[in-house]
Amino acid sequence: MSAPAAHRVIAIDGPAASGKSSVARELAQRLGFVYVNSGAMYRAMTWHVLERGVATDDSDAIEQLAERAVIDCQLRGHHSLMLIDGINPEPFLREDRVNDNVSRVSSVPRLREILVDHLRRYASENDLVMEGRDIGSVVFPETPYKFYIDASPDIRASRRAAQGQHDRIAARDQADSSRRASPLIIAEDAQVIDSSHLTIDGVVGEIIGRLKLKGLTSAS
Ligand code: CDP
């Protein structure tokens, strides 16, 4: 069990292309909280694995690479940024090869442990909105502010296609939900919001309303 976070954490989980990134970013800005995109960190590690020529089905080699990597988690303004061995991989995180391999690389338990340690550290100094797959269930299970953003598979597929990306989201969802280490689940105490027919502003407004009911309004 993790130690309780020193600051407030709003956990936003959900499947691929559910709209959680746009929602989490906007919510963080409105509340004055720091925005942390955990998926970007799993993508960054996947890019690193591919760049180093490590086979994405070789979990031992991935584990060793993750142990050796110099991971530097920072903030740029109010957004998280992760450097690996001094490089900022942000421009490469949406490459097709990263989309195709990120679920497999993310299933390596030791790699997850390493990233979860970094994710938790963000909460020692900042109020956070953190998005991902296991934020409410594993990374910050003790936070009272948990949301699960969903949308129908068709709508999610069309949103991703509209972004011009080759991304087999159904395959990723299947892999993310069925893996042994920290699968994508709806945490028992998470509030589920279906974004299928809502705008980003609509979802953010809904979350802010529910947070107010729990007494959370803005940065302290
Ligand atoms: O494309 P989308 O924004 O939906 O996904 P993402 O948040 O960028 O995450 C990419 C992949 O990283 C997911 O499909 C998961 O395999 C992995 N991931 C994870 O395992 N745990 C997290 N907390 C966040 C992402």
Tab-separated table of C-alpha atoms and ligand atoms in Angstrom:
chain	number	residue	atom	x	y	z
A	1	MET	CA	0.000	0.000	0.000
A	2	SER	CA	1.302	3.471	-0.847
A	3	ALA	CA	1.674	6.280	1.701
A	4	PRO	CA	-1.163	8.811	1.439
A	5	ALA	CA	-0.421	11.609	-1.056
A	6	ALA	CA	0.687	14.878	0.527
A	7	HIS	CA	-1.504	16.827	-1.878
A	8	ARG	CA	-4.901	16.394	-3.488
A	9	VAL	CA	-5.060	14.037	-6.459
A	10	ILE	CA	-7.880	13.818	-8.980
A	11	ALA	CA	-7.612	10.478	-10.787
A	12	ILE	CA	-9.008	10.277	-14.328
A	13	ASP	CA	-8.939	6.779	-15.811
A	14	GLY	CA	-10.508	5.320	-18.906
A	15	PRO	CA	-9.977	3.468	-22.180
A	16	ALA	CA	-8.232	4.788	-25.288
A	17	ALA	CA	-9.684	7.913	-26.908
A	18	SER	CA	-12.360	8.354	-24.240
A	19	GLY	CA	-11.488	12.052	-24.101
A	20	LYS	CA	-9.705	11.807	-20.780
A	21	SER	CA	-6.570	13.725	-21.871
A	22	SER	CA	-8.468	16.812	-23.031
A	23	VAL	CA	-10.705	16.634	-19.980
A	24	ALA	CA	-7.815	16.187	-17.533
A	25	ARG	CA	-5.809	19.039	-19.084
A	26	GLU	CA	-8.753	21.453	-18.997
A	27	LEU	CA	-9.778	20.420	-15.493
A	28	ALA	CA	-6.228	20.965	-14.194
A	29	GLN	CA	-6.127	24.400	-15.766
A	30	ARG	CA	-9.463	25.446	-14.274
A	31	LEU	CA	-8.512	24.243	-10.791
A	32	GLY	CA	-4.907	25.501	-10.903
A	33	PHE	CA	-3.625	21.930	-10.398
A	34	VAL	CA	-0.676	20.272	-12.142
A	35	TYR	CA	-1.603	17.999	-15.073
A	36	VAL	CA	0.174	14.629	-15.254
A	37	ASN	CA	-0.283	12.397	-18.296
A	38	SER	CA	0.858	8.956	-17.133
A	39	GLY	CA	0.187	7.474	-20.587
A	40	ALA	CA	2.857	9.784	-22.000
A	41	MET	CA	5.342	8.194	-19.586
A	42	TYR	CA	4.450	4.652	-20.712
A	43	ARG	CA	4.697	5.877	-24.302
A	44	ALA	CA	8.097	7.428	-23.574
A	45	MET	CA	9.415	4.148	-22.172
A	46	THR	CA	8.045	2.308	-25.207
A	47	TRP	CA	9.846	4.730	-27.528
A	48	HIS	CA	13.041	4.158	-25.522
A	49	VAL	CA	12.678	0.355	-25.833
A	50	LEU	CA	12.187	0.673	-29.601
A	51	GLU	CA	15.078	3.117	-30.018
A	52	ARG	CA	17.403	0.749	-28.170
A	53	GLY	CA	16.375	-2.133	-30.438
A	54	VAL	CA	15.014	-4.208	-27.553
A	55	ALA	CA	12.321	-6.720	-28.601
A	56	THR	CA	8.959	-5.657	-27.176
A	57	ASP	CA	8.133	-9.268	-26.241
A	58	ASP	CA	11.349	-9.682	-24.227
A	59	SER	CA	10.162	-8.678	-20.776
A	60	ASP	CA	13.492	-9.468	-19.097
A	61	ALA	CA	15.361	-7.154	-21.468
A	62	ILE	CA	12.698	-4.451	-21.017
A	63	GLU	CA	13.009	-4.780	-17.258
A	64	GLN	CA	16.787	-4.381	-17.437
A	65	LEU	CA	16.524	-1.397	-19.743
A	66	ALA	CA	13.972	0.251	-17.438
A	67	GLU	CA	16.279	-0.314	-14.435
A	68	ARG	CA	19.186	1.337	-16.243
A	69	ALA	CA	17.284	4.272	-17.752
A	70	VAL	CA	17.921	7.653	-16.160
A	71	ILE	CA	14.370	8.944	-15.725
A	72	ASP	CA	13.967	12.609	-14.939
A	73	CYS	CA	10.398	13.732	-14.240
A	74	GLN	CA	9.910	17.473	-14.364
A	75	LEU	CA	7.262	20.120	-14.747
A	76	ARG	CA	7.022	22.524	-17.664
A	77	GLY	CA	4.680	25.141	-16.343
A	78	HIS	CA	1.793	23.114	-14.979
A	79	HIS	CA	2.395	20.014	-17.160
A	80	SER	CA	4.472	16.883	-16.514
A	81	LEU	CA	7.449	16.070	-18.694
A	82	MET	CA	9.689	12.994	-18.570
A	83	LEU	CA	13.251	12.892	-19.912
A	84	ILE	CA	14.965	9.542	-20.503
A	85	ASP	CA	18.755	9.542	-20.499
A	86	GLY	CA	18.542	13.308	-20.967
A	87	ILE	CA	16.265	13.155	-24.033
A	88	ASN	CA	12.737	14.566	-24.268
A	89	PRO	CA	10.845	11.973	-26.365
A	90	GLU	CA	7.643	14.026	-26.590
A	91	PRO	CA	7.736	14.528	-30.389
A	92	PHE	CA	7.754	10.737	-30.916
A	93	LEU	CA	5.064	9.599	-28.494
A	94	ARG	CA	2.292	9.266	-31.096
A	95	GLU	CA	4.324	7.383	-33.701
A	96	ASP	CA	2.545	4.330	-35.146
A	97	ARG	CA	5.213	2.013	-33.751
A	98	VAL	CA	4.627	3.442	-30.264
A	99	ASN	CA	0.838	2.998	-30.602
A	100	ASP	CA	1.418	-0.582	-31.719
A	101	ASN	CA	3.739	-1.573	-28.870
A	102	VAL	CA	2.803	0.533	-25.854
A	103	SER	CA	0.334	-1.934	-24.335
A	104	ARG	CA	2.850	-4.776	-24.503
A	105	VAL	CA	5.685	-2.751	-22.982
A	106	SER	CA	3.337	-1.399	-20.293
A	107	SER	CA	2.505	-4.909	-19.158
A	108	VAL	CA	6.007	-5.473	-17.707
A	109	PRO	CA	5.492	-5.306	-13.910
A	110	ARG	CA	8.933	-3.939	-12.998
A	111	LEU	CA	8.666	-1.151	-15.558
A	112	ARG	CA	5.300	-0.225	-14.033
A	113	GLU	CA	6.753	-0.172	-10.508
A	114	ILE	CA	9.474	2.218	-11.612
A	115	LEU	CA	7.026	4.596	-13.293
A	116	VAL	CA	4.510	4.420	-10.435
A	117	ASP	CA	7.240	5.587	-8.021
A	118	HIS	CA	7.809	8.622	-10.229
A	119	LEU	CA	4.072	9.277	-10.585
A	120	ARG	CA	3.589	9.253	-6.802
A	121	ARG	CA	6.443	11.694	-6.306
A	122	TYR	CA	4.545	14.346	-8.232
A	123	ALA	CA	1.967	14.390	-5.427
A	124	SER	CA	4.528	15.211	-2.736
A	125	GLU	CA	4.736	18.796	-3.990
A	126	ASN	CA	1.646	19.488	-6.095
A	127	ASP	CA	-2.117	19.166	-6.279
A	128	LEU	CA	-2.647	16.965	-9.332
A	129	VAL	CA	-5.000	15.911	-12.044
A	130	MET	CA	-3.480	12.626	-13.230
A	131	GLU	CA	-4.850	10.583	-16.105
A	132	GLY	CA	-4.205	6.971	-17.028
A	133	ARG	CA	-5.476	3.436	-16.649
A	134	ASP	CA	-4.719	2.553	-13.016
A	135	ILE	CA	-4.495	5.906	-11.241
A	136	GLY	CA	-7.556	5.388	-9.038
A	137	SER	CA	-7.025	1.650	-8.605
A	138	VAL	CA	-3.272	1.363	-8.022
A	139	VAL	CA	-1.298	4.612	-8.068
A	140	PHE	CA	-3.501	6.649	-5.695
A	141	PRO	CA	-6.118	4.195	-4.384
A	142	GLU	CA	-6.687	6.388	-1.310
A	143	THR	CA	-7.781	9.516	-3.175
A	144	PRO	CA	-11.473	10.346	-2.758
A	145	TYR	CA	-11.562	11.997	-6.193
A	146	LYS	CA	-11.780	9.249	-8.836
A	147	PHE	CA	-13.402	9.412	-12.244
A	148	TYR	CA	-13.663	6.887	-15.041
A	149	ILE	CA	-14.359	8.477	-18.431
A	150	ASP	CA	-15.900	6.175	-21.001
A	151	ALA	CA	-17.441	6.471	-24.469
A	152	SER	CA	-18.854	3.931	-26.886
A	153	PRO	CA	-16.274	1.977	-28.931
A	154	ASP	CA	-17.561	3.492	-32.206
A	155	ILE	CA	-17.293	7.038	-30.954
A	156	ARG	CA	-13.826	6.439	-29.548
A	157	ALA	CA	-12.639	4.915	-32.822
A	158	SER	CA	-13.991	7.859	-34.803
A	159	ARG	CA	-12.378	10.382	-32.435
A	160	ARG	CA	-8.976	8.739	-32.900
A	161	ALA	CA	-9.432	8.528	-36.686
A	162	ALA	CA	-10.326	12.231	-36.736
A	163	GLN	CA	-6.925	12.901	-35.148
A	164	GLY	CA	-5.411	11.275	-38.244
A	165	GLN	CA	-3.795	8.483	-36.268
A	166	HIS	CA	-3.290	4.836	-37.056
A	167	ASP	CA	-4.159	3.402	-33.655
A	168	ARG	CA	-5.824	0.033	-33.081
A	169	ILE	CA	-7.574	1.125	-29.952
A	170	ALA	CA	-9.765	-1.964	-29.612
A	171	ALA	CA	-6.628	-4.123	-29.476
A	172	ARG	CA	-5.041	-1.794	-26.920
A	173	ASP	CA	-8.168	-1.809	-24.762
A	174	GLN	CA	-8.271	-5.586	-24.848
A	175	ALA	CA	-4.585	-5.842	-23.881
A	176	ASP	CA	-4.846	-3.147	-21.186
A	177	SER	CA	-7.931	-4.720	-19.617
A	178	SER	CA	-6.679	-8.296	-19.629
A	179	ARG	CA	-3.060	-7.917	-18.486
A	180	ARG	CA	-2.077	-9.233	-15.061
A	181	ALA	CA	-0.227	-6.137	-13.821
A	182	SER	CA	-2.595	-3.253	-12.978
A	183	PRO	CA	-5.233	-3.861	-15.644
A	184	LEU	CA	-7.642	-1.143	-16.724
A	185	ILE	CA	-10.609	-1.513	-14.372
A	186	ILE	CA	-13.266	0.768	-12.968
A	187	ALA	CA	-12.205	1.353	-9.351
A	188	GLU	CA	-15.040	0.472	-6.969
A	189	ASP	CA	-15.375	4.024	-5.710
A	190	ALA	CA	-14.869	5.764	-9.090
A	191	GLN	CA	-17.600	7.928	-10.599
A	192	VAL	CA	-18.252	6.883	-14.191
A	193	ILE	CA	-18.986	9.534	-16.825
A	194	ASP	CA	-20.022	8.548	-20.341
A	195	SER	CA	-18.598	11.214	-22.655
A	196	SER	CA	-20.157	9.772	-25.832
A	197	HIS	CA	-22.563	12.667	-26.262
A	198	LEU	CA	-20.854	15.327	-24.187
A	199	THR	CA	-18.376	18.050	-25.166
A	200	ILE	CA	-15.066	18.374	-23.309
A	201	ASP	CA	-16.524	21.381	-21.486
A	202	GLY	CA	-19.577	19.319	-20.634
A	203	VAL	CA	-17.490	16.566	-19.031
A	204	VAL	CA	-15.288	19.061	-17.181
A	205	GLY	CA	-18.381	20.867	-15.875
A	206	GLU	CA	-19.826	17.561	-14.690
A	207	ILE	CA	-16.612	16.674	-12.839
A	208	ILE	CA	-16.319	20.116	-11.251
A	209	GLY	CA	-19.915	19.830	-10.045
A	210	ARG	CA	-19.220	16.442	-8.472
A	211	LEU	CA	-15.974	17.695	-6.895
A	212	LYS	CA	-17.841	20.622	-5.327
A	213	LEU	CA	-20.206	18.157	-3.716
A	214	LYS	CA	-17.135	16.569	-2.136
A	215	GLY	CA	-15.895	19.975	-0.954
A	216	LEU	CA	-13.107	20.425	-3.497
A	217	THR	CA	-13.194	23.728	-5.337
A	218	SER	CA	-9.700	24.936	-6.350
A	219	ALA	CA	-6.028	25.170	-5.417
A	220	SER	CA	-5.446	25.815	-1.706
B	1	CDP	O1	-4.144	6.883	-26.552
B	1	CDP	P1	-4.623	7.175	-25.183
B	1	CDP	O2	-4.523	8.607	-24.794
B	1	CDP	O3	-5.944	6.634	-24.894
B	1	CDP	O4	-3.661	6.340	-24.253
B	1	CDP	P2	-2.497	6.829	-23.309
B	1	CDP	O5	-3.097	7.396	-22.071
B	1	CDP	O6	-1.519	7.655	-24.058
B	1	CDP	O7	-1.823	5.428	-22.899
B	1	CDP	C1	-1.134	4.654	-23.834
B	1	CDP	C2	-0.953	3.260	-23.270
B	1	CDP	O8	-0.130	3.336	-22.112
B	1	CDP	C3	-2.204	2.543	-22.821
B	1	CDP	O9	-2.850	1.861	-23.895
B	1	CDP	C4	-1.664	1.580	-21.764
B	1	CDP	O10	-1.142	0.411	-22.363
B	1	CDP	C5	-0.505	2.347	-21.171
B	1	CDP	N1	-0.830	2.976	-19.887
B	1	CDP	C6	-0.800	2.194	-18.758
B	1	CDP	O11	-0.545	0.998	-18.847
B	1	CDP	N2	-1.032	2.743	-17.545
B	1	CDP	C7	-1.325	4.040	-17.419
B	1	CDP	N3	-1.525	4.565	-16.201
B	1	CDP	C8	-1.382	4.862	-18.563
B	1	CDP	C9	-1.150	4.293	-19.792
